[in-house]
Amino acid sequence: MPYFGLRLTLGEIFNLPDEELTKQKKHEITYLLNHIIREKIDKDYDYILGIEQLNKFGEKTKLHYHFNFFSEDKMETLRKSIIRKTESLGWKLKGNKMYCLQTFPEPDDYHRWFRYCLKEK
């Protein structure tokens, strides 16, 4: 079972400073995440979302989401689905500054892998 991690940097996606991100823009990201949950994650599997504004040194950084989940899809199938969904919303994910989708091997510590998304709170 592939383990995935998705990072989304909102300001980069919408080309706005964090202070100007509206609720509407955040709802668009939520809509994308709900699409992934509905279409790509089996109901028997866990997923987790964390929101961060600090880097590993505790300094302010760009607002970004970490979303860890399991999916039976292959990496490219999942990536294409996400890109198609964003295009249908009128924007497109492109480049590492906007998003990063990664696969991970089965973690030695399942709970630690999930807690990564919650490292700020």
PDB file of C-alpha atoms in Angstrom:
ATOM      1  CA  MET A   1       0.000   0.000   0.000  1.00  0.00           C
ATOM      2  CA  PRO A   2       1.580   3.291  -1.053  1.00  0.00           C
ATOM      3  CA  TYR A   3       1.980   5.965   1.592  1.00  0.00           C
ATOM      4  CA  PHE A   4       1.696   9.499   0.217  1.00  0.00           C
ATOM      5  CA  GLY A   5       2.539  12.942   1.474  1.00  0.00           C
ATOM      6  CA  LEU A   6       1.191  16.069  -0.197  1.00  0.00           C
ATOM      7  CA  ARG A   7       2.414  19.570   0.665  1.00  0.00           C
ATOM      8  CA  LEU A   8       0.423  22.553  -0.635  1.00  0.00           C
ATOM      9  CA  THR A   9       1.758  26.115  -0.257  1.00  0.00           C
ATOM     10  CA  LEU A  10      -1.289  28.360  -0.580  1.00  0.00           C
ATOM     11  CA  GLY A  11       0.422  31.686  -1.294  1.00  0.00           C
ATOM     12  CA  GLU A  12       2.413  30.127  -4.128  1.00  0.00           C
ATOM     13  CA  ILE A  13      -0.656  28.439  -5.592  1.00  0.00           C
ATOM     14  CA  PHE A  14      -2.726  31.626  -5.679  1.00  0.00           C
ATOM     15  CA  ASN A  15       0.205  34.048  -6.121  1.00  0.00           C
ATOM     16  CA  LEU A  16      -0.773  35.983  -2.995  1.00  0.00           C
ATOM     17  CA  PRO A  17       0.909  36.861   0.288  1.00  0.00           C
ATOM     18  CA  ASP A  18      -0.451  34.789   3.174  1.00  0.00           C
ATOM     19  CA  GLU A  19      -2.176  37.861   4.651  1.00  0.00           C
ATOM     20  CA  GLU A  20      -4.307  38.206   1.488  1.00  0.00           C
ATOM     21  CA  LEU A  21      -5.491  34.598   1.299  1.00  0.00           C
ATOM     22  CA  THR A  22      -9.257  34.683   1.509  1.00  0.00           C
ATOM     23  CA  LYS A  23     -11.586  32.072   2.961  1.00  0.00           C
ATOM     24  CA  GLN A  24     -12.634  31.341  -0.619  1.00  0.00           C
ATOM     25  CA  LYS A  25      -9.060  30.383  -1.591  1.00  0.00           C
ATOM     26  CA  LYS A  26      -8.745  28.156   1.470  1.00  0.00           C
ATOM     27  CA  HIS A  27     -12.097  26.546   0.581  1.00  0.00           C
ATOM     28  CA  GLU A  28     -10.755  25.755  -2.895  1.00  0.00           C
ATOM     29  CA  ILE A  29      -7.883  23.847  -1.304  1.00  0.00           C
ATOM     30  CA  THR A  30     -10.355  22.099   1.007  1.00  0.00           C
ATOM     31  CA  TYR A  31     -12.422  21.141  -2.040  1.00  0.00           C
ATOM     32  CA  LEU A  32      -9.313  19.601  -3.640  1.00  0.00           C
ATOM     33  CA  LEU A  33      -8.499  17.653  -0.472  1.00  0.00           C
ATOM     34  CA  ASN A  34     -12.097  16.433  -0.199  1.00  0.00           C
ATOM     35  CA  HIS A  35     -11.859  15.243  -3.806  1.00  0.00           C
ATOM     36  CA  ILE A  36      -8.744  13.209  -2.944  1.00  0.00           C
ATOM     37  CA  ILE A  37     -10.449  11.766   0.133  1.00  0.00           C
ATOM     38  CA  ARG A  38     -13.619  10.828  -1.789  1.00  0.00           C
ATOM     39  CA  GLU A  39     -12.000   9.514  -4.963  1.00  0.00           C
ATOM     40  CA  LYS A  40      -8.560   8.215  -4.021  1.00  0.00           C
ATOM     41  CA  ILE A  41      -8.607   7.014  -0.424  1.00  0.00           C
ATOM     42  CA  ASP A  42     -10.316   3.786   0.598  1.00  0.00           C
ATOM     43  CA  LYS A  43     -12.704   4.331   3.516  1.00  0.00           C
ATOM     44  CA  ASP A  44     -10.774   1.797   5.609  1.00  0.00           C
ATOM     45  CA  TYR A  45      -7.589   3.883   5.600  1.00  0.00           C
ATOM     46  CA  ASP A  46      -6.453   6.830   7.657  1.00  0.00           C
ATOM     47  CA  TYR A  47      -5.424  10.289   6.504  1.00  0.00           C
ATOM     48  CA  ILE A  48      -4.355  13.454   8.283  1.00  0.00           C
ATOM     49  CA  LEU A  49      -4.031  17.154   7.489  1.00  0.00           C
ATOM     50  CA  GLY A  50      -1.858  19.672   9.292  1.00  0.00           C
ATOM     51  CA  ILE A  51      -1.466  23.406   8.714  1.00  0.00           C
ATOM     52  CA  GLU A  52       1.904  25.039   9.282  1.00  0.00           C
ATOM     53  CA  GLN A  53       3.207  28.576   9.442  1.00  0.00           C
ATOM     54  CA  LEU A  54       6.576  27.891  11.065  1.00  0.00           C
ATOM     55  CA  ASN A  55       9.697  26.214   9.707  1.00  0.00           C
ATOM     56  CA  LYS A  56      11.796  23.654  11.574  1.00  0.00           C
ATOM     57  CA  PHE A  57      13.596  26.484  13.410  1.00  0.00           C
ATOM     58  CA  GLY A  58      10.338  27.973  14.700  1.00  0.00           C
ATOM     59  CA  GLU A  59      10.540  30.921  12.287  1.00  0.00           C
ATOM     60  CA  LYS A  60       7.544  32.191  10.318  1.00  0.00           C
ATOM     61  CA  THR A  61       7.304  30.681   6.850  1.00  0.00           C
ATOM     62  CA  LYS A  62       4.692  30.525   4.102  1.00  0.00           C
ATOM     63  CA  LEU A  63       1.374  28.986   5.100  1.00  0.00           C
ATOM     64  CA  HIS A  64       1.282  25.404   3.883  1.00  0.00           C
ATOM     65  CA  TYR A  65      -0.661  22.216   4.396  1.00  0.00           C
ATOM     66  CA  HIS A  66       0.754  18.720   4.929  1.00  0.00           C
ATOM     67  CA  PHE A  67      -1.600  15.905   3.982  1.00  0.00           C
ATOM     68  CA  ASN A  68      -0.520  12.300   4.614  1.00  0.00           C
ATOM     69  CA  PHE A  69      -2.639   9.420   3.373  1.00  0.00           C
ATOM     70  CA  PHE A  70      -2.754   5.937   1.843  1.00  0.00           C
ATOM     71  CA  SER A  71      -3.987   5.256  -1.652  1.00  0.00           C
ATOM     72  CA  GLU A  72      -3.953   2.215  -3.865  1.00  0.00           C
ATOM     73  CA  ASP A  73      -3.340   4.437  -6.895  1.00  0.00           C
ATOM     74  CA  LYS A  74       0.057   4.729  -8.490  1.00  0.00           C
ATOM     75  CA  MET A  75       1.947   7.985  -8.070  1.00  0.00           C
ATOM     76  CA  GLU A  76       1.378   9.255 -11.622  1.00  0.00           C
ATOM     77  CA  THR A  77      -2.314   8.320 -11.593  1.00  0.00           C
ATOM     78  CA  LEU A  78      -2.755  10.265  -8.383  1.00  0.00           C
ATOM     79  CA  ARG A  79      -0.715  13.231  -9.633  1.00  0.00           C
ATOM     80  CA  LYS A  80      -2.734  13.443 -12.864  1.00  0.00           C
ATOM     81  CA  SER A  81      -6.007  13.290 -10.951  1.00  0.00           C
ATOM     82  CA  ILE A  82      -4.919  16.131  -8.664  1.00  0.00           C
ATOM     83  CA  ILE A  83      -3.745  18.284 -11.586  1.00  0.00           C
ATOM     84  CA  ARG A  84      -6.986  17.657 -13.522  1.00  0.00           C
ATOM     85  CA  LYS A  85      -9.052  18.627 -10.473  1.00  0.00           C
ATOM     86  CA  THR A  86      -7.123  21.874  -9.949  1.00  0.00           C
ATOM     87  CA  GLU A  87      -7.507  22.760 -13.618  1.00  0.00           C
ATOM     88  CA  SER A  88     -11.267  22.243 -13.303  1.00  0.00           C
ATOM     89  CA  LEU A  89     -11.181  24.752 -10.412  1.00  0.00           C
ATOM     90  CA  GLY A  90      -9.456  27.347 -12.618  1.00  0.00           C
ATOM     91  CA  TRP A  91      -5.890  27.022 -11.351  1.00  0.00           C
ATOM     92  CA  LYS A  92      -3.080  24.538 -11.802  1.00  0.00           C
ATOM     93  CA  LEU A  93      -0.488  23.070  -9.483  1.00  0.00           C
ATOM     94  CA  LYS A  94       2.931  23.332 -11.074  1.00  0.00           C
ATOM     95  CA  GLY A  95       6.347  23.144  -9.513  1.00  0.00           C
ATOM     96  CA  ASN A  96       7.818  22.340  -6.129  1.00  0.00           C
ATOM     97  CA  LYS A  97       7.057  25.758  -4.650  1.00  0.00           C
ATOM     98  CA  MET A  98       3.316  25.154  -5.071  1.00  0.00           C
ATOM     99  CA  TYR A  99       3.103  21.505  -4.168  1.00  0.00           C
ATOM    100  CA  CYS A 100       5.044  18.357  -3.539  1.00  0.00           C
ATOM    101  CA  LEU A 101       3.553  14.884  -3.848  1.00  0.00           C
ATOM    102  CA  GLN A 102       5.777  12.102  -2.531  1.00  0.00           C
ATOM    103  CA  THR A 103       5.526   8.392  -1.922  1.00  0.00           C
ATOM    104  CA  PHE A 104       7.052   6.873   1.163  1.00  0.00           C
ATOM    105  CA  PRO A 105       8.003   3.315   2.074  1.00  0.00           C
ATOM    106  CA  GLU A 106       6.000   1.727   4.840  1.00  0.00           C
ATOM    107  CA  PRO A 107       7.124   3.641   7.919  1.00  0.00           C
ATOM    108  CA  ASP A 108       8.844   1.886  10.816  1.00  0.00           C
ATOM    109  CA  ASP A 109       6.710   3.983  13.156  1.00  0.00           C
ATOM    110  CA  TYR A 110       3.226   4.428  11.690  1.00  0.00           C
ATOM    111  CA  HIS A 111       2.102   6.916  14.361  1.00  0.00           C
ATOM    112  CA  ARG A 112       5.214   9.060  14.005  1.00  0.00           C
ATOM    113  CA  TRP A 113       4.646   9.306  10.245  1.00  0.00           C
ATOM    114  CA  PHE A 114       1.114  10.541  10.869  1.00  0.00           C
ATOM    115  CA  ARG A 115       2.171  12.912  13.644  1.00  0.00           C
ATOM    116  CA  TYR A 116       4.526  14.699  11.238  1.00  0.00           C
ATOM    117  CA  CYS A 117       1.571  16.707   9.931  1.00  0.00           C
ATOM    118  CA  LEU A 118       0.770  17.848  13.464  1.00  0.00           C
ATOM    119  CA  LYS A 119       4.246  18.944  14.473  1.00  0.00           C
ATOM    120  CA  GLU A 120       3.171  22.553  15.015  1.00  0.00           C
ATOM    121  CA  LYS A 121       0.291  21.745  17.371  1.00  0.00           C
TER     122      LYS A 121
END
